[in-house]
PDB file of C-alpha atoms in Angstrom:
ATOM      1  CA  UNK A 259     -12.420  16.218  -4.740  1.00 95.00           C
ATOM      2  CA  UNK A 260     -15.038  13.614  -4.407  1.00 97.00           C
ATOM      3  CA  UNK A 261     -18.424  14.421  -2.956  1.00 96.00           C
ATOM      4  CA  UNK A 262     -16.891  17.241  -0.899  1.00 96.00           C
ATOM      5  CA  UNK A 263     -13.767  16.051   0.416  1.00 98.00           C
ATOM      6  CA  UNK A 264     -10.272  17.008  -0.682  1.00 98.00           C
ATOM      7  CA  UNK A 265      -8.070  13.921  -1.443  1.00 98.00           C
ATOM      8  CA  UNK A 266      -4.135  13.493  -1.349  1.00 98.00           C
ATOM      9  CA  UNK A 267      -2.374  10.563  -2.752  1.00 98.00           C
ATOM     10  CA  UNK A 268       0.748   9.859  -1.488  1.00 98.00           C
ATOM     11  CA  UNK A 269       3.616   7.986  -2.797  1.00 98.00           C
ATOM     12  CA  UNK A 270       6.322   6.600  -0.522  1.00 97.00           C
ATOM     13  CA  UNK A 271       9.428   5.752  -2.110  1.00 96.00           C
ATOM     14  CA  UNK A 272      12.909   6.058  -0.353  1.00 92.00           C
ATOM     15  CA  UNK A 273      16.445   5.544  -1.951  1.00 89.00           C
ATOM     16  CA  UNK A 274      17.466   2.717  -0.436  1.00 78.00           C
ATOM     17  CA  UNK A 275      16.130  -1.015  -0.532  1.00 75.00           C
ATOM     18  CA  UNK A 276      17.566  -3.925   1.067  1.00 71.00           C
ATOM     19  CA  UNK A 277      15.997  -6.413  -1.683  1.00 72.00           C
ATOM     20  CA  UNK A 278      16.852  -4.901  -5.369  1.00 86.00           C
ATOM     21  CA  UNK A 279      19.046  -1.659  -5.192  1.00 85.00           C
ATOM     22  CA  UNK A 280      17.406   0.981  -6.014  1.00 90.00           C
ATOM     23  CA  UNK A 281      14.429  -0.745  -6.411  1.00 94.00           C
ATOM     24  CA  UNK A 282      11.977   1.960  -7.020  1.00 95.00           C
ATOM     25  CA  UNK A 283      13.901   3.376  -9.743  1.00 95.00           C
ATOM     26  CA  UNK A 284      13.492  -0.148 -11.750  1.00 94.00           C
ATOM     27  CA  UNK A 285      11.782   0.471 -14.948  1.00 94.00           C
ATOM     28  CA  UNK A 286       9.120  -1.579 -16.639  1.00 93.00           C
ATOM     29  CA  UNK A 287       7.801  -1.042 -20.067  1.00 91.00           C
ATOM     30  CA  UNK A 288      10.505   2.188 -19.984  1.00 92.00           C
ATOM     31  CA  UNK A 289       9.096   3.810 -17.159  1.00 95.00           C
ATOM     32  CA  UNK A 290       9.997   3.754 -13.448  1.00 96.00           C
ATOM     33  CA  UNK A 291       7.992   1.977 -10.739  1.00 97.00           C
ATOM     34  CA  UNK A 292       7.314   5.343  -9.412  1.00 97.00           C
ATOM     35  CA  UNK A 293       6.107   7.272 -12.731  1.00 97.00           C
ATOM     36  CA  UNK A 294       3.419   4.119 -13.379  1.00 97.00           C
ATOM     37  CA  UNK A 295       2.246   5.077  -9.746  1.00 97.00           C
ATOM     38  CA  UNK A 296       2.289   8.838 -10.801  1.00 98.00           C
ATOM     39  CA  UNK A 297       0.503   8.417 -14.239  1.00 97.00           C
ATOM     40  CA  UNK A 298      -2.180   6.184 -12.277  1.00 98.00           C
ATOM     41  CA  UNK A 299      -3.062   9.025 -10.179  1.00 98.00           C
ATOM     42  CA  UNK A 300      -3.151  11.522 -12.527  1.00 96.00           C
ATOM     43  CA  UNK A 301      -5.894   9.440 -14.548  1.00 97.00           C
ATOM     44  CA  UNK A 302      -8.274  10.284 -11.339  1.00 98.00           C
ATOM     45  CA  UNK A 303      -9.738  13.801 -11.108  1.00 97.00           C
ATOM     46  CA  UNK A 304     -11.234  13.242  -7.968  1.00 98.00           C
ATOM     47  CA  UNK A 305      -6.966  13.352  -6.268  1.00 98.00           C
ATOM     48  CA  UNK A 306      -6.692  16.815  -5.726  1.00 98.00           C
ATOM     49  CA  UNK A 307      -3.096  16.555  -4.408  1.00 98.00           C
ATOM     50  CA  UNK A 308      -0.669  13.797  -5.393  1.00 98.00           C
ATOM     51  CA  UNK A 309       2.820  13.694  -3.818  1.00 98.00           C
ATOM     52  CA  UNK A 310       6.077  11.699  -3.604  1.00 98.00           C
ATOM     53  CA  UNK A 311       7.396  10.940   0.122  1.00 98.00           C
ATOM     54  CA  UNK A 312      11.156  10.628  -0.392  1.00 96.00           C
ATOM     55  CA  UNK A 313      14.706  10.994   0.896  1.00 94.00           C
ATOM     56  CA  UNK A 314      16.616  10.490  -3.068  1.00 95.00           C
ATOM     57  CA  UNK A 315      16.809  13.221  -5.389  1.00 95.00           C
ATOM     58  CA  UNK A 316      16.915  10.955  -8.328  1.00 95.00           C
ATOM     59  CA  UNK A 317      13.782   9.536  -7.140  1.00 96.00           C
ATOM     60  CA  UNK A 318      11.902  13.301  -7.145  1.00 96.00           C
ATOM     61  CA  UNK A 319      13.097  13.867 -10.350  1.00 96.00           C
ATOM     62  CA  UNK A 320      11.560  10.540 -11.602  1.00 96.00           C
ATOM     63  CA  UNK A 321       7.979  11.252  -9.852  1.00 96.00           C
ATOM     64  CA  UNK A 322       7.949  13.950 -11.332  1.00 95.00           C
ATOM     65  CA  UNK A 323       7.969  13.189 -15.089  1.00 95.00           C
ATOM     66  CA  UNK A 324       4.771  12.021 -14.141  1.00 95.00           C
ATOM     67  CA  UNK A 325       3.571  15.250 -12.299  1.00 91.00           C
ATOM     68  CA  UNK A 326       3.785  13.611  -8.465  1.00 97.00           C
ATOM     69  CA  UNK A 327       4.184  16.905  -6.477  1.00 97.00           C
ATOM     70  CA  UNK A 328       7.603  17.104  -4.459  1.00 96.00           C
ATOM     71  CA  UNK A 329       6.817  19.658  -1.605  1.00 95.00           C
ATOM     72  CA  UNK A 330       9.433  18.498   0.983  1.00 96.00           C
ATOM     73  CA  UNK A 331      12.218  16.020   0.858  1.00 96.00           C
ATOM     74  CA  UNK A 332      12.020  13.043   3.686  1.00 96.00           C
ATOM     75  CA  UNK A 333      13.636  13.218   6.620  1.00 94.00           C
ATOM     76  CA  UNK A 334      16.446  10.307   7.058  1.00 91.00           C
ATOM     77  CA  UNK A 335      15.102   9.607  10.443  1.00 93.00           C
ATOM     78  CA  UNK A 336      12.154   8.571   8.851  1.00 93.00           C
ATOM     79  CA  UNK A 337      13.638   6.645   5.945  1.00 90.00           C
ATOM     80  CA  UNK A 338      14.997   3.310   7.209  1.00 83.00           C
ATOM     81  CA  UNK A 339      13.752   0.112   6.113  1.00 81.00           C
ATOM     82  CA  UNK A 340      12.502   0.024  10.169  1.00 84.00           C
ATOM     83  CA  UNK A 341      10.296   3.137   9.546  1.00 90.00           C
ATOM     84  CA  UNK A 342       6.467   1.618   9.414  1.00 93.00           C
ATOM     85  CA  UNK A 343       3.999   3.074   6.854  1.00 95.00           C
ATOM     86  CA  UNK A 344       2.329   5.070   9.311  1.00 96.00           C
ATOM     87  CA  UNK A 345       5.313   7.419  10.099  1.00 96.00           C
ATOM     88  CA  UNK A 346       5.476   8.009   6.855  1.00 96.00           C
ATOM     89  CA  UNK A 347       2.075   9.202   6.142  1.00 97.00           C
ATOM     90  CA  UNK A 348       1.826  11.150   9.048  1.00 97.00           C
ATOM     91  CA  UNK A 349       4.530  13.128   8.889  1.00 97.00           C
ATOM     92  CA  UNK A 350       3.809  13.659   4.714  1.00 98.00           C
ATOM     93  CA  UNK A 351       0.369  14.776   6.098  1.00 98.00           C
ATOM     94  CA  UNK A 352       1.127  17.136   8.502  1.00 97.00           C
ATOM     95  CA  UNK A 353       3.773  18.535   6.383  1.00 97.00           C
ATOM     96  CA  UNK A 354       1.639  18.918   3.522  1.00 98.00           C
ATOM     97  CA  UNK A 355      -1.328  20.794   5.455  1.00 97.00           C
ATOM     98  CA  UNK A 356       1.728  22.864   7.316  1.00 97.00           C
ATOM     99  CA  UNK A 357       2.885  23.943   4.130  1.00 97.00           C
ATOM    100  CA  UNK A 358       0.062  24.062   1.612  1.00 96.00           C
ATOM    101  CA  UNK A 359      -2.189  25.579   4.269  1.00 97.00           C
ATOM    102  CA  UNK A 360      -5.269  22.841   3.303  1.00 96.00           C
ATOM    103  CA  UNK A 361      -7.201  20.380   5.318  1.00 97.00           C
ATOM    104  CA  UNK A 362      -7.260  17.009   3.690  1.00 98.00           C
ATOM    105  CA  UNK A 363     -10.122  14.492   4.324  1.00 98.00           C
ATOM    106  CA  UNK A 364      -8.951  11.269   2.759  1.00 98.00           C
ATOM    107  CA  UNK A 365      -5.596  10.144   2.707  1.00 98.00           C
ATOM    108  CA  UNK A 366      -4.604   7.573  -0.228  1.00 98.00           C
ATOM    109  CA  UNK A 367      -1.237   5.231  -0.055  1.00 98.00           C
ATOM    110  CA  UNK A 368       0.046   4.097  -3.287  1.00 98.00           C
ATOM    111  CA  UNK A 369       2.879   2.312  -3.344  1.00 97.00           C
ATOM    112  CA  UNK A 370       5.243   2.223  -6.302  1.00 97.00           C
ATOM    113  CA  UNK A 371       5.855  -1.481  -5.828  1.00 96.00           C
ATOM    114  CA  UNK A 372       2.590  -2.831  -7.076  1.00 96.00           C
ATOM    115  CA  UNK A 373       2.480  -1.550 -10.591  1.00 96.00           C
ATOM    116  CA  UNK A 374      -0.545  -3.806 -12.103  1.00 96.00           C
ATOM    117  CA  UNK A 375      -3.090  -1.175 -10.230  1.00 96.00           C
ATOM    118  CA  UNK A 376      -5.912   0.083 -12.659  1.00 97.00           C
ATOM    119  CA  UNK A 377      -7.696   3.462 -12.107  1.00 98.00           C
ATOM    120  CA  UNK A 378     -10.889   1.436 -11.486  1.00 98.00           C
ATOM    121  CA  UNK A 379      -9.452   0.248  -7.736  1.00 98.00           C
ATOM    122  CA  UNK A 380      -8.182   3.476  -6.212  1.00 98.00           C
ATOM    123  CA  UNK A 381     -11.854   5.190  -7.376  1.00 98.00           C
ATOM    124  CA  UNK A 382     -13.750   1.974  -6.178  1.00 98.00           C
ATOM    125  CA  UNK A 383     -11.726   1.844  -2.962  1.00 98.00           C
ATOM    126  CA  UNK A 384     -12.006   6.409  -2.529  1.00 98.00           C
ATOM    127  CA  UNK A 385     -16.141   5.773  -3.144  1.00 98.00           C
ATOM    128  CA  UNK A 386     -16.270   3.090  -0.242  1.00 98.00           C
ATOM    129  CA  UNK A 387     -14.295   5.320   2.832  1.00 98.00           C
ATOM    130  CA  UNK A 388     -16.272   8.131   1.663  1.00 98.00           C
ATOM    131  CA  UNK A 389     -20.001   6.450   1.146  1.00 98.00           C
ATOM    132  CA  UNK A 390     -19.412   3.978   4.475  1.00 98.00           C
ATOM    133  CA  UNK A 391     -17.833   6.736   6.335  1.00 97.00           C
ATOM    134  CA  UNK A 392     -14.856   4.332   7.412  1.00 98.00           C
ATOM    135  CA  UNK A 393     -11.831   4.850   9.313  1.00 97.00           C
ATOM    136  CA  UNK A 394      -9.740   2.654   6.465  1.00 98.00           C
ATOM    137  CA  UNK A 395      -9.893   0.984   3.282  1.00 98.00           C
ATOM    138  CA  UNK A 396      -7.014  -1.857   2.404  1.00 98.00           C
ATOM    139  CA  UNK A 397      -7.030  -3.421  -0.802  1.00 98.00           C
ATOM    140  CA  UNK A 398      -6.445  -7.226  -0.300  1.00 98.00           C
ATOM    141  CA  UNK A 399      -6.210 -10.424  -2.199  1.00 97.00           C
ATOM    142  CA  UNK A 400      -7.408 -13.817  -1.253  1.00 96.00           C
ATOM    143  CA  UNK A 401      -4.725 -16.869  -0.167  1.00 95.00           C
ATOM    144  CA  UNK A 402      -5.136 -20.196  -1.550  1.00 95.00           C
ATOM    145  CA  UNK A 403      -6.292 -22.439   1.002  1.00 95.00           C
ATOM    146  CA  UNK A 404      -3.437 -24.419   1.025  1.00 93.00           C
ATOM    147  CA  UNK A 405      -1.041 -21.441   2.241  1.00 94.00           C
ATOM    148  CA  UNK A 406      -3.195 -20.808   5.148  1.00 96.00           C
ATOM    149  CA  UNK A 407      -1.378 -20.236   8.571  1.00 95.00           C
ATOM    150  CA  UNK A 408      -3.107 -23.716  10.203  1.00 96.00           C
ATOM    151  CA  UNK A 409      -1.114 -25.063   7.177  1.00 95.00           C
ATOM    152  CA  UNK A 410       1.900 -23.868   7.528  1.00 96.00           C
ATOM    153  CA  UNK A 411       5.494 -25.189   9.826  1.00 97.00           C
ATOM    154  CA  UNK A 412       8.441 -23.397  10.949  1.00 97.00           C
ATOM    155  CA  UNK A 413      11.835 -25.262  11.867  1.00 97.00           C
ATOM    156  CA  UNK A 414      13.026 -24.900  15.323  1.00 95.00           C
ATOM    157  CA  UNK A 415      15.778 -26.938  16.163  1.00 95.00           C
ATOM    158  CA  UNK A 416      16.452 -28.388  12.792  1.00 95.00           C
ATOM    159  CA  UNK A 417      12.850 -30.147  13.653  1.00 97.00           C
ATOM    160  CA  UNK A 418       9.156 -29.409  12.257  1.00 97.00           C
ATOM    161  CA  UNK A 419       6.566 -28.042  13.845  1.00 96.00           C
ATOM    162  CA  UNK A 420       3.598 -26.314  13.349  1.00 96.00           C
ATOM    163  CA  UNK A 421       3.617 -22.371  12.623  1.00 96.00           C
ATOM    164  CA  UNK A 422       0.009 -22.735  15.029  1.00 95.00           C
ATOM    165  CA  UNK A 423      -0.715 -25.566  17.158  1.00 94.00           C
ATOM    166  CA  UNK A 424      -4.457 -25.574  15.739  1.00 94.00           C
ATOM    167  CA  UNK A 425      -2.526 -27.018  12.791  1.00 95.00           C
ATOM    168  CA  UNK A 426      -2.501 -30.579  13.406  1.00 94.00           C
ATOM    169  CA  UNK A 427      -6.354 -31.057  13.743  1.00 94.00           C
ATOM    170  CA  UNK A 428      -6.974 -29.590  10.405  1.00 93.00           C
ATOM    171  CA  UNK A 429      -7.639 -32.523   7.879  1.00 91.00           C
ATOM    172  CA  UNK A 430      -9.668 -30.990   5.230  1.00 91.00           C
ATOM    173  CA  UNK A 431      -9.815 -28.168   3.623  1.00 89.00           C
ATOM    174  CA  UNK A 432     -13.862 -27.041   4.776  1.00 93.00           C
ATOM    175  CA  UNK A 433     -12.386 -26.886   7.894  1.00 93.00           C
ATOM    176  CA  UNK A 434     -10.233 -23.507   7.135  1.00 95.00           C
ATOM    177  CA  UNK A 435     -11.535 -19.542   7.068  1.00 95.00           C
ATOM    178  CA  UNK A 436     -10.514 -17.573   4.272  1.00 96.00           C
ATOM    179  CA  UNK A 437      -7.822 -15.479   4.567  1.00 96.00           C
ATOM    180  CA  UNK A 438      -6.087 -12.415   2.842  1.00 97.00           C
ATOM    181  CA  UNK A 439      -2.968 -10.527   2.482  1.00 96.00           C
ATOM    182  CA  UNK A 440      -2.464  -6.481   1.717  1.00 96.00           C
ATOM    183  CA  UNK A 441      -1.392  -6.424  -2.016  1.00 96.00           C
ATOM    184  CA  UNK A 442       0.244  -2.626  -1.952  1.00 96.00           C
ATOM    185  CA  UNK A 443      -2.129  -1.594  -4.824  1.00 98.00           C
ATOM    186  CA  UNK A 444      -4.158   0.964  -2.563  1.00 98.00           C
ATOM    187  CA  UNK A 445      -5.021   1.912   1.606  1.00 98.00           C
ATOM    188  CA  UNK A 446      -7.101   4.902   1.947  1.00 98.00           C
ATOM    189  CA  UNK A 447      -7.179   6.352   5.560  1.00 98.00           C
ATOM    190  CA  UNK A 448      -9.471   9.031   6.820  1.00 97.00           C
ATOM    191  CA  UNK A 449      -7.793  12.342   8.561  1.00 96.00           C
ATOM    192  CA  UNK A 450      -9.393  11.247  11.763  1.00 94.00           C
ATOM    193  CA  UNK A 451      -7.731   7.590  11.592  1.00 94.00           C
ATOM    194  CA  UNK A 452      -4.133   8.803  11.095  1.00 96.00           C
ATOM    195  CA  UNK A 453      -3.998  12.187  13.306  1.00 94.00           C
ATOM    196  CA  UNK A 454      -6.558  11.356  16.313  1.00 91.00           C
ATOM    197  CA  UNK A 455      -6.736   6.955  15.924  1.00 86.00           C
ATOM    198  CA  UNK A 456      -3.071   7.012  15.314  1.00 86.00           C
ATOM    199  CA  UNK A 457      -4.201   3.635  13.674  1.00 87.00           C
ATOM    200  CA  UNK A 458      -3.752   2.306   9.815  1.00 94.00           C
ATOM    201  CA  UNK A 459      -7.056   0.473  10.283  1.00 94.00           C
ATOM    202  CA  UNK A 460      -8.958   2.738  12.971  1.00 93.00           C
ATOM    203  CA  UNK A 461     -12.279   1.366  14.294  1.00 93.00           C
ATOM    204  CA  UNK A 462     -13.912   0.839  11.146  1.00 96.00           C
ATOM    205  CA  UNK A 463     -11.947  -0.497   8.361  1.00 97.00           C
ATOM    206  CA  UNK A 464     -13.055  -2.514   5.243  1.00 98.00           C
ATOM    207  CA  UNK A 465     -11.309  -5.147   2.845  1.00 98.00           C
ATOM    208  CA  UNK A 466     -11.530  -4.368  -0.975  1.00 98.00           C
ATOM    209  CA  UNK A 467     -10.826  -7.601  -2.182  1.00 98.00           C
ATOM    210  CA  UNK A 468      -9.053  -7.667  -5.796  1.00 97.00           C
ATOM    211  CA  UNK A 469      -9.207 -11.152  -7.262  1.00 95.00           C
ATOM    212  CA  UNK A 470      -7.216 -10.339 -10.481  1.00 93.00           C
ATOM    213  CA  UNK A 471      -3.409 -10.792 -10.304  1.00 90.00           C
ATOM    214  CA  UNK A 472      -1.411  -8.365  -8.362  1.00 93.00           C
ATOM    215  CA  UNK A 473       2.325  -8.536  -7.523  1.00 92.00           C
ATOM    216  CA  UNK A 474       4.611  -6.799  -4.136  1.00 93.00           C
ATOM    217  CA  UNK A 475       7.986  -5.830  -5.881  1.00 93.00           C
ATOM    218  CA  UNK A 476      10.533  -7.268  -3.694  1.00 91.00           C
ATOM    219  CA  UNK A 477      13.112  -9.200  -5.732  1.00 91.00           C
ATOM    220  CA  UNK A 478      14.161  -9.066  -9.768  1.00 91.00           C
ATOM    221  CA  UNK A 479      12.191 -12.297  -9.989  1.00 93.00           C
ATOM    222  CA  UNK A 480       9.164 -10.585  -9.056  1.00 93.00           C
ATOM    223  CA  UNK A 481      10.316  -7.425 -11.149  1.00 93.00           C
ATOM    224  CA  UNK A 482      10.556  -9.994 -14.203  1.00 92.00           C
ATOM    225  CA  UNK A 483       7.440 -11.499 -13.786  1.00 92.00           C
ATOM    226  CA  UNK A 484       5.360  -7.573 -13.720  1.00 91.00           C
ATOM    227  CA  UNK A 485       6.906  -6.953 -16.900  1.00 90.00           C
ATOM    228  CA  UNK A 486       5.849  -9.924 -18.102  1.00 89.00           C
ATOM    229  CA  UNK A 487       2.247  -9.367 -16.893  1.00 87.00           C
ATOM    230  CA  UNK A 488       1.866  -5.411 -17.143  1.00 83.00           C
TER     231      UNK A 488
END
């Protein structure tokens, strides 16, 4: 708990991946994807419920080497790789409160694929929705400039063009907005935002930007390269 209101982390991790089989089962440093997201959480006091959201059995018994609560086992109409985040904390949160009997305030999403997370960003990121009294908080990280979308083509036709039209009148770089991508290391969601909003971001959401290196899990390259950097 944190300044009065109860906190549940929840980790999503189904069986099946399209991009590495059995991806969050993939160890680094002799630990699973999922137990570095469980032994995060259980640095943080403040969590007063931290859970794993799965359909595999061999995933619940890795979370919880690294005391991730199992309370229910996922539904597999809610496990597809076409099942968006917010199904997926809903239905953990309502289960949870169903179950347990307890009101949560603050919802956090931790997702086992971004394994470089430090305690410091999940409690900077829990005292900003609380303090700012926000609908969301989405942990981001900056794009270099010459990714941006202006700057980028697609092939249609086996012939270039522009991913935006506003594309070809951009000639220097002064001329772009910074932008940002989600880098899976923490969201935190209020109650209100995910029961009543039915909205990841809600009315009033905020960017925690994290400028040290962070990495999505999606293929064994990227799986190399976190061992290399954990």
């Amino acid at each position: 708990m944190y300044k009065n209101k109860t906190i549940l982390a929840i980790v999503p991790a189904r069986g099946d991946s399209k991009g590495i089989k059995n991806k969050n089962l993939k160890k680094i440093k002799g630990k699973t994807l999922v137990e570095h997201a469980g032994n995060v959480l259980k640095k943080i006091s403040w969590i007063d419920y931290s859970i794993v959201s799965s359909d595999s059995n061999k995933i619940i018994k890795s979370a919880k080497k690294s005391n991730l609560e199992c309370i229910f086992k996922r539904p597999k109409n809610i496990s597809g790789d076409k099942i968006g985040d917010y199904t997926v904390i809903r239905h953990a949160l309502k289960t949870f409160e169903k179950i347990k009997k307890k009101k949560i305030d603050i919802i956090l999403l931790i997702q086992p694929t971004s394994p470089l997370r430090k305690v410091k960003h999940i409690k900077d990121v829990i005292k900003i929705i609380i303090s700012k009294q926000l609908d969301s908080v989405w942990s981001v990280s900056k794009v270099d400039l010459k990714f941006h979308p202006f700057k980028q083509l697609i092939i249609k036709n086996k012939n270039l063009h522009y991913f935006d039209k506003k594309g070809q009148y951009i000639v220097a770089r002064q001329q772009l907005k910074n932008t940002f991508y989600r880098n899976g290391v923490v969201y935190a969601f209020s109650r209100k935002s995910i029961l009543k909003n039915k909205n990841l971001l809600g009315k009033r959401s905020f960017a925690y930007k994290i400028d040290t290196p962070q990495i999505s899990i999606d293929t064994l390259k990227d799986l190399k390269l976190a061992n290399k950097l954990i």
